[in-house]
Amino acid sequence: EATGALNEKLTLAIENGTVALRHAVLESAPGGGVIRYRPQSVGPALANANEVAELFLKLVDDFKYDSVRVTLNADPSGGIASRFEIKGRNAAVYDGFPIELNISMSGPLRDILNQSIKTYTLPERLLTQIQTPGGTQGVPSGN
């Protein structure tokens, strides 16, 4: 769950006849908002989390952000590099002391999206359609 608004700047490039996303930026509008991430269950990576990951989950349980900035670069082969910069606080963590979260990820876009979908609770029918090679009922396969 999240509140607030984002402004975006997207740059598309054509490389070897394929479209690539370059230097995309999403930034929160003035006024901030709230991020509430309360998963019913966590994936294997978070289940064996260290204290930094545990702190992250506590923070995003009710995180009031002042600003969010997301940058993305994707190439035609499906690779993506992203950076999330979120400034704000959770009143229940460190007595509401301001925190800056910086998260960088890179890897195959399809794999990142599939993992994100698996950690989000989806109706079983929809999850089956997404995971079916070649896609069904208009669901893109990425092949």
mmCIF file with all atom_site columns, C-alpha atoms in Angstrom:
data_model
loop_
_atom_site.group_PDB
_atom_site.id
_atom_site.type_symbol
_atom_site.label_atom_id
_atom_site.label_alt_id
_atom_site.label_comp_id
_atom_site.label_asym_id
_atom_site.label_entity_id
_atom_site.label_seq_id
_atom_site.pdbx_PDB_ins_code
_atom_site.Cartn_x
_atom_site.Cartn_y
_atom_site.Cartn_z
_atom_site.occupancy
_atom_site.B_iso_or_equiv
_atom_site.pdbx_formal_charge
_atom_site.auth_seq_id
_atom_site.auth_comp_id
_atom_site.auth_asym_id
_atom_site.auth_atom_id
_atom_site.pdbx_PDB_model_num
ATOM 1   C CA . GLU A 1 1   ? 0.000  0.000   0.000   1.00 0.00 ? 1   GLU A CA 1
ATOM 2   C CA . ALA A 1 2   ? 1.322  3.439   -0.877  1.00 0.00 ? 2   ALA A CA 1
ATOM 3   C CA . THR A 1 3   ? 0.064  7.005   -1.050  1.00 0.00 ? 3   THR A CA 1
ATOM 4   C CA . GLY A 1 4   ? 1.485  10.018  -2.827  1.00 0.00 ? 4   GLY A CA 1
ATOM 5   C CA . ALA A 1 5   ? 2.198  10.904  -6.428  1.00 0.00 ? 5   ALA A CA 1
ATOM 6   C CA . LEU A 1 6   ? 5.171  10.294  -8.725  1.00 0.00 ? 6   LEU A CA 1
ATOM 7   C CA . ASN A 1 7   ? 6.505  12.406  -11.573 1.00 0.00 ? 7   ASN A CA 1
ATOM 8   C CA . GLU A 1 8   ? 8.331  10.538  -14.315 1.00 0.00 ? 8   GLU A CA 1
ATOM 9   C CA . LYS A 1 9   ? 10.896 11.105  -17.028 1.00 0.00 ? 9   LYS A CA 1
ATOM 10  C CA . LEU A 1 10  ? 11.399 8.243   -19.471 1.00 0.00 ? 10  LEU A CA 1
ATOM 11  C CA . THR A 1 11  ? 13.985 8.083   -22.229 1.00 0.00 ? 11  THR A CA 1
ATOM 12  C CA . LEU A 1 12  ? 13.720 5.326   -24.795 1.00 0.00 ? 12  LEU A CA 1
ATOM 13  C CA . ALA A 1 13  ? 16.580 4.423   -27.111 1.00 0.00 ? 13  ALA A CA 1
ATOM 14  C CA . ILE A 1 14  ? 16.631 2.135   -30.114 1.00 0.00 ? 14  ILE A CA 1
ATOM 15  C CA . GLU A 1 15  ? 19.623 -0.168  -30.028 1.00 0.00 ? 15  GLU A CA 1
ATOM 16  C CA . ASN A 1 16  ? 20.109 -2.792  -32.716 1.00 0.00 ? 16  ASN A CA 1
ATOM 17  C CA . GLY A 1 17  ? 16.446 -2.438  -33.678 1.00 0.00 ? 17  GLY A CA 1
ATOM 18  C CA . THR A 1 18  ? 15.183 -2.983  -30.119 1.00 0.00 ? 18  THR A CA 1
ATOM 19  C CA . VAL A 1 19  ? 13.804 -0.440  -27.662 1.00 0.00 ? 19  VAL A CA 1
ATOM 20  C CA . ALA A 1 20  ? 15.742 0.127   -24.424 1.00 0.00 ? 20  ALA A CA 1
ATOM 21  C CA . LEU A 1 21  ? 14.823 2.239   -21.403 1.00 0.00 ? 21  LEU A CA 1
ATOM 22  C CA . ARG A 1 22  ? 17.566 4.732   -20.556 1.00 0.00 ? 22  ARG A CA 1
ATOM 23  C CA . HIS A 1 23  ? 17.897 6.930   -17.474 1.00 0.00 ? 23  HIS A CA 1
ATOM 24  C CA . ALA A 1 24  ? 14.241 6.649   -16.440 1.00 0.00 ? 24  ALA A CA 1
ATOM 25  C CA . VAL A 1 25  ? 13.517 8.648   -13.302 1.00 0.00 ? 25  VAL A CA 1
ATOM 26  C CA . LEU A 1 26  ? 10.471 8.494   -11.051 1.00 0.00 ? 26  LEU A CA 1
ATOM 27  C CA . GLU A 1 27  ? 10.340 11.089  -8.284  1.00 0.00 ? 27  GLU A CA 1
ATOM 28  C CA . SER A 1 28  ? 7.746  11.767  -5.631  1.00 0.00 ? 28  SER A CA 1
ATOM 29  C CA . ALA A 1 29  ? 5.721  14.937  -5.885  1.00 0.00 ? 29  ALA A CA 1
ATOM 30  C CA . PRO A 1 30  ? 6.041  17.470  -3.046  1.00 0.00 ? 30  PRO A CA 1
ATOM 31  C CA . GLY A 1 31  ? 4.237  16.486  0.121   1.00 0.00 ? 31  GLY A CA 1
ATOM 32  C CA . GLY A 1 32  ? 5.501  12.919  0.386   1.00 0.00 ? 32  GLY A CA 1
ATOM 33  C CA . GLY A 1 33  ? 3.278  10.025  1.347   1.00 0.00 ? 33  GLY A CA 1
ATOM 34  C CA . VAL A 1 34  ? 3.182  6.675   3.107   1.00 0.00 ? 34  VAL A CA 1
ATOM 35  C CA . ILE A 1 35  ? 4.486  3.213   2.205   1.00 0.00 ? 35  ILE A CA 1
ATOM 36  C CA . ARG A 1 36  ? 3.016  0.254   4.085   1.00 0.00 ? 36  ARG A CA 1
ATOM 37  C CA . TYR A 1 37  ? 4.472  -3.113  3.170   1.00 0.00 ? 37  TYR A CA 1
ATOM 38  C CA . ARG A 1 38  ? 3.118  -5.901  5.350   1.00 0.00 ? 38  ARG A CA 1
ATOM 39  C CA . PRO A 1 39  ? 3.627  -9.232  3.615   1.00 0.00 ? 39  PRO A CA 1
ATOM 40  C CA . GLN A 1 40  ? 1.567  -12.184 4.826   1.00 0.00 ? 40  GLN A CA 1
ATOM 41  C CA . SER A 1 41  ? 4.598  -14.350 4.204   1.00 0.00 ? 41  SER A CA 1
ATOM 42  C CA . VAL A 1 42  ? 8.121  -13.689 2.989   1.00 0.00 ? 42  VAL A CA 1
ATOM 43  C CA . GLY A 1 43  ? 10.247 -15.460 0.427   1.00 0.00 ? 43  GLY A CA 1
ATOM 44  C CA . PRO A 1 44  ? 13.275 -17.581 1.317   1.00 0.00 ? 44  PRO A CA 1
ATOM 45  C CA . ALA A 1 45  ? 15.688 -14.646 1.098   1.00 0.00 ? 45  ALA A CA 1
ATOM 46  C CA . LEU A 1 46  ? 13.790 -12.642 3.725   1.00 0.00 ? 46  LEU A CA 1
ATOM 47  C CA . ALA A 1 47  ? 12.934 -15.670 5.849   1.00 0.00 ? 47  ALA A CA 1
ATOM 48  C CA . ASN A 1 48  ? 16.667 -16.070 6.567   1.00 0.00 ? 48  ASN A CA 1
ATOM 49  C CA . ALA A 1 49  ? 17.197 -12.322 6.787   1.00 0.00 ? 49  ALA A CA 1
ATOM 50  C CA . ASN A 1 50  ? 19.960 -10.602 8.644   1.00 0.00 ? 50  ASN A CA 1
ATOM 51  C CA . GLU A 1 51  ? 19.285 -7.692  10.980  1.00 0.00 ? 51  GLU A CA 1
ATOM 52  C CA . VAL A 1 52  ? 19.482 -5.129  8.148   1.00 0.00 ? 52  VAL A CA 1
ATOM 53  C CA . ALA A 1 53  ? 16.665 -6.860  6.264   1.00 0.00 ? 53  ALA A CA 1
ATOM 54  C CA . GLU A 1 54  ? 14.656 -7.146  9.492   1.00 0.00 ? 54  GLU A CA 1
ATOM 55  C CA . LEU A 1 55  ? 15.115 -3.407  10.079  1.00 0.00 ? 55  LEU A CA 1
ATOM 56  C CA . PHE A 1 56  ? 13.992 -2.724  6.511   1.00 0.00 ? 56  PHE A CA 1
ATOM 57  C CA . LEU A 1 57  ? 10.782 -4.707  7.054   1.00 0.00 ? 57  LEU A CA 1
ATOM 58  C CA . LYS A 1 58  ? 10.094 -2.795  10.287  1.00 0.00 ? 58  LYS A CA 1
ATOM 59  C CA . LEU A 1 59  ? 10.659 0.531   8.537   1.00 0.00 ? 59  LEU A CA 1
ATOM 60  C CA . VAL A 1 60  ? 8.360  -0.169  5.596   1.00 0.00 ? 60  VAL A CA 1
ATOM 61  C CA . ASP A 1 61  ? 5.589  -1.448  7.863   1.00 0.00 ? 61  ASP A CA 1
ATOM 62  C CA . ASP A 1 62  ? 4.484  2.211   8.163   1.00 0.00 ? 62  ASP A CA 1
ATOM 63  C CA . PHE A 1 63  ? 7.058  4.455   6.451   1.00 0.00 ? 63  PHE A CA 1
ATOM 64  C CA . LYS A 1 64  ? 6.175  8.116   6.006   1.00 0.00 ? 64  LYS A CA 1
ATOM 65  C CA . TYR A 1 65  ? 8.360  9.332   3.179   1.00 0.00 ? 65  TYR A CA 1
ATOM 66  C CA . ASP A 1 66  ? 9.408  12.856  2.348   1.00 0.00 ? 66  ASP A CA 1
ATOM 67  C CA . SER A 1 67  ? 10.892 11.926  -1.021  1.00 0.00 ? 67  SER A CA 1
ATOM 68  C CA . VAL A 1 68  ? 11.262 8.932   -3.320  1.00 0.00 ? 68  VAL A CA 1
ATOM 69  C CA . ARG A 1 69  ? 13.536 8.702   -6.353  1.00 0.00 ? 69  ARG A CA 1
ATOM 70  C CA . VAL A 1 70  ? 13.762 5.630   -8.572  1.00 0.00 ? 70  VAL A CA 1
ATOM 71  C CA . THR A 1 71  ? 16.152 5.375   -11.513 1.00 0.00 ? 71  THR A CA 1
ATOM 72  C CA . LEU A 1 72  ? 15.986 2.604   -14.110 1.00 0.00 ? 72  LEU A CA 1
ATOM 73  C CA . ASN A 1 73  ? 18.119 1.534   -17.055 1.00 0.00 ? 73  ASN A CA 1
ATOM 74  C CA . ALA A 1 74  ? 17.023 -1.451  -19.125 1.00 0.00 ? 74  ALA A CA 1
ATOM 75  C CA . ASP A 1 75  ? 18.643 -2.999  -22.160 1.00 0.00 ? 75  ASP A CA 1
ATOM 76  C CA . PRO A 1 76  ? 17.032 -4.902  -25.035 1.00 0.00 ? 76  PRO A CA 1
ATOM 77  C CA . SER A 1 77  ? 18.261 -8.270  -23.726 1.00 0.00 ? 77  SER A CA 1
ATOM 78  C CA . GLY A 1 78  ? 16.090 -7.931  -20.607 1.00 0.00 ? 78  GLY A CA 1
ATOM 79  C CA . GLY A 1 79  ? 18.719 -6.693  -18.170 1.00 0.00 ? 79  GLY A CA 1
ATOM 80  C CA . ILE A 1 80  ? 17.833 -3.886  -15.785 1.00 0.00 ? 80  ILE A CA 1
ATOM 81  C CA . ALA A 1 81  ? 19.681 -1.738  -13.273 1.00 0.00 ? 81  ALA A CA 1
ATOM 82  C CA . SER A 1 82  ? 17.640 0.189   -10.732 1.00 0.00 ? 82  SER A CA 1
ATOM 83  C CA . ARG A 1 83  ? 18.236 2.374   -7.711  1.00 0.00 ? 83  ARG A CA 1
ATOM 84  C CA . PHE A 1 84  ? 15.656 3.337   -5.086  1.00 0.00 ? 84  PHE A CA 1
ATOM 85  C CA . GLU A 1 85  ? 16.322 6.322   -2.805  1.00 0.00 ? 85  GLU A CA 1
ATOM 86  C CA . ILE A 1 86  ? 13.657 6.879   -0.144  1.00 0.00 ? 86  ILE A CA 1
ATOM 87  C CA . LYS A 1 87  ? 13.879 9.475   2.643   1.00 0.00 ? 87  LYS A CA 1
ATOM 88  C CA . GLY A 1 88  ? 11.470 9.484   5.565   1.00 0.00 ? 88  GLY A CA 1
ATOM 89  C CA . ARG A 1 89  ? 10.713 7.894   8.924   1.00 0.00 ? 89  ARG A CA 1
ATOM 90  C CA . ASN A 1 90  ? 8.698  5.342   10.839  1.00 0.00 ? 90  ASN A CA 1
ATOM 91  C CA . ALA A 1 91  ? 7.584  6.650   14.259  1.00 0.00 ? 91  ALA A CA 1
ATOM 92  C CA . ALA A 1 92  ? 7.984  3.141   15.729  1.00 0.00 ? 92  ALA A CA 1
ATOM 93  C CA . VAL A 1 93  ? 11.631 2.774   14.639  1.00 0.00 ? 93  VAL A CA 1
ATOM 94  C CA . TYR A 1 94  ? 14.427 4.824   16.236  1.00 0.00 ? 94  TYR A CA 1
ATOM 95  C CA . ASP A 1 95  ? 11.780 7.147   17.719  1.00 0.00 ? 95  ASP A CA 1
ATOM 96  C CA . GLY A 1 96  ? 10.946 8.420   14.227  1.00 0.00 ? 96  GLY A CA 1
ATOM 97  C CA . PHE A 1 97  ? 14.528 9.513   13.460  1.00 0.00 ? 97  PHE A CA 1
ATOM 98  C CA . PRO A 1 98  ? 14.864 10.383  9.720   1.00 0.00 ? 98  PRO A CA 1
ATOM 99  C CA . ILE A 1 99  ? 16.148 7.481   7.619   1.00 0.00 ? 99  ILE A CA 1
ATOM 100 C CA . GLU A 1 100 ? 17.442 7.336   4.060   1.00 0.00 ? 100 GLU A CA 1
ATOM 101 C CA . LEU A 1 101 ? 16.969 3.980   2.324   1.00 0.00 ? 101 LEU A CA 1
ATOM 102 C CA . ASN A 1 102 ? 19.173 3.329   -0.714  1.00 0.00 ? 102 ASN A CA 1
ATOM 103 C CA . ILE A 1 103 ? 18.607 0.091   -2.586  1.00 0.00 ? 103 ILE A CA 1
ATOM 104 C CA . SER A 1 104 ? 20.325 -0.911  -5.829  1.00 0.00 ? 104 SER A CA 1
ATOM 105 C CA . MET A 1 105 ? 19.344 -3.917  -7.931  1.00 0.00 ? 105 MET A CA 1
ATOM 106 C CA . SER A 1 106 ? 20.474 -5.267  -11.252 1.00 0.00 ? 106 SER A CA 1
ATOM 107 C CA . GLY A 1 107 ? 19.818 -8.390  -13.229 1.00 0.00 ? 107 GLY A CA 1
ATOM 108 C CA . PRO A 1 108 ? 17.528 -9.909  -15.822 1.00 0.00 ? 108 PRO A CA 1
ATOM 109 C CA . LEU A 1 109 ? 14.285 -7.914  -15.924 1.00 0.00 ? 109 LEU A CA 1
ATOM 110 C CA . ARG A 1 110 ? 12.075 -10.958 -16.469 1.00 0.00 ? 110 ARG A CA 1
ATOM 111 C CA . ASP A 1 111 ? 13.585 -12.774 -13.477 1.00 0.00 ? 111 ASP A CA 1
ATOM 112 C CA . ILE A 1 112 ? 13.195 -9.691  -11.233 1.00 0.00 ? 112 ILE A CA 1
ATOM 113 C CA . LEU A 1 113 ? 9.563  -9.271  -12.259 1.00 0.00 ? 113 LEU A CA 1
ATOM 114 C CA . ASN A 1 114 ? 8.825  -12.972 -11.776 1.00 0.00 ? 114 ASN A CA 1
ATOM 115 C CA . GLN A 1 115 ? 10.366 -12.917 -8.290  1.00 0.00 ? 115 GLN A CA 1
ATOM 116 C CA . SER A 1 116 ? 8.408  -9.769  -7.412  1.00 0.00 ? 116 SER A CA 1
ATOM 117 C CA . ILE A 1 117 ? 5.208  -11.434 -8.553  1.00 0.00 ? 117 ILE A CA 1
ATOM 118 C CA . LYS A 1 118 ? 5.949  -14.525 -6.464  1.00 0.00 ? 118 LYS A CA 1
ATOM 119 C CA . THR A 1 119 ? 6.407  -12.459 -3.285  1.00 0.00 ? 119 THR A CA 1
ATOM 120 C CA . TYR A 1 120 ? 3.116  -10.676 -3.908  1.00 0.00 ? 120 TYR A CA 1
ATOM 121 C CA . THR A 1 121 ? -0.005 -12.718 -3.186  1.00 0.00 ? 121 THR A CA 1
ATOM 122 C CA . LEU A 1 122 ? -1.826 -13.268 -6.470  1.00 0.00 ? 122 LEU A CA 1
ATOM 123 C CA . PRO A 1 123 ? -4.898 -15.354 -7.193  1.00 0.00 ? 123 PRO A CA 1
ATOM 124 C CA . GLU A 1 124 ? -3.714 -18.835 -8.201  1.00 0.00 ? 124 GLU A CA 1
ATOM 125 C CA . ARG A 1 125 ? -5.324 -18.606 -11.673 1.00 0.00 ? 125 ARG A CA 1
ATOM 126 C CA . LEU A 1 126 ? -3.470 -15.380 -12.494 1.00 0.00 ? 126 LEU A CA 1
ATOM 127 C CA . LEU A 1 127 ? -0.164 -16.724 -11.168 1.00 0.00 ? 127 LEU A CA 1
ATOM 128 C CA . THR A 1 128 ? -0.557 -19.834 -13.378 1.00 0.00 ? 128 THR A CA 1
ATOM 129 C CA . GLN A 1 129 ? -1.170 -17.652 -16.460 1.00 0.00 ? 129 GLN A CA 1
ATOM 130 C CA . ILE A 1 130 ? 1.901  -15.549 -15.787 1.00 0.00 ? 130 ILE A CA 1
ATOM 131 C CA . GLN A 1 131 ? 4.139  -18.590 -15.284 1.00 0.00 ? 131 GLN A CA 1
ATOM 132 C CA . THR A 1 132 ? 2.866  -20.518 -18.323 1.00 0.00 ? 132 THR A CA 1
ATOM 133 C CA . PRO A 1 133 ? 5.539  -20.558 -21.055 1.00 0.00 ? 133 PRO A CA 1
ATOM 134 C CA . GLY A 1 134 ? 4.230  -18.725 -24.101 1.00 0.00 ? 134 GLY A CA 1
ATOM 135 C CA . GLY A 1 135 ? 1.547  -17.008 -22.022 1.00 0.00 ? 135 GLY A CA 1
ATOM 136 C CA . THR A 1 136 ? -2.182 -17.559 -22.140 1.00 0.00 ? 136 THR A CA 1
ATOM 137 C CA . GLN A 1 137 ? -5.218 -15.357 -22.626 1.00 0.00 ? 137 GLN A CA 1
ATOM 138 C CA . GLY A 1 138 ? -3.185 -12.368 -23.722 1.00 0.00 ? 138 GLY A CA 1
ATOM 139 C CA . VAL A 1 139 ? -0.533 -12.576 -21.001 1.00 0.00 ? 139 VAL A CA 1
ATOM 140 C CA . PRO A 1 140 ? 2.848  -11.688 -22.568 1.00 0.00 ? 140 PRO A CA 1
ATOM 141 C CA . SER A 1 141 ? 5.471  -14.389 -22.375 1.00 0.00 ? 141 SER A CA 1
ATOM 142 C CA . GLY A 1 142 ? 8.563  -12.245 -22.892 1.00 0.00 ? 142 GLY A CA 1
ATOM 143 C CA . ASN A 1 143 ? 9.906  -14.791 -25.402 1.00 0.00 ? 143 ASN A CA 1
#
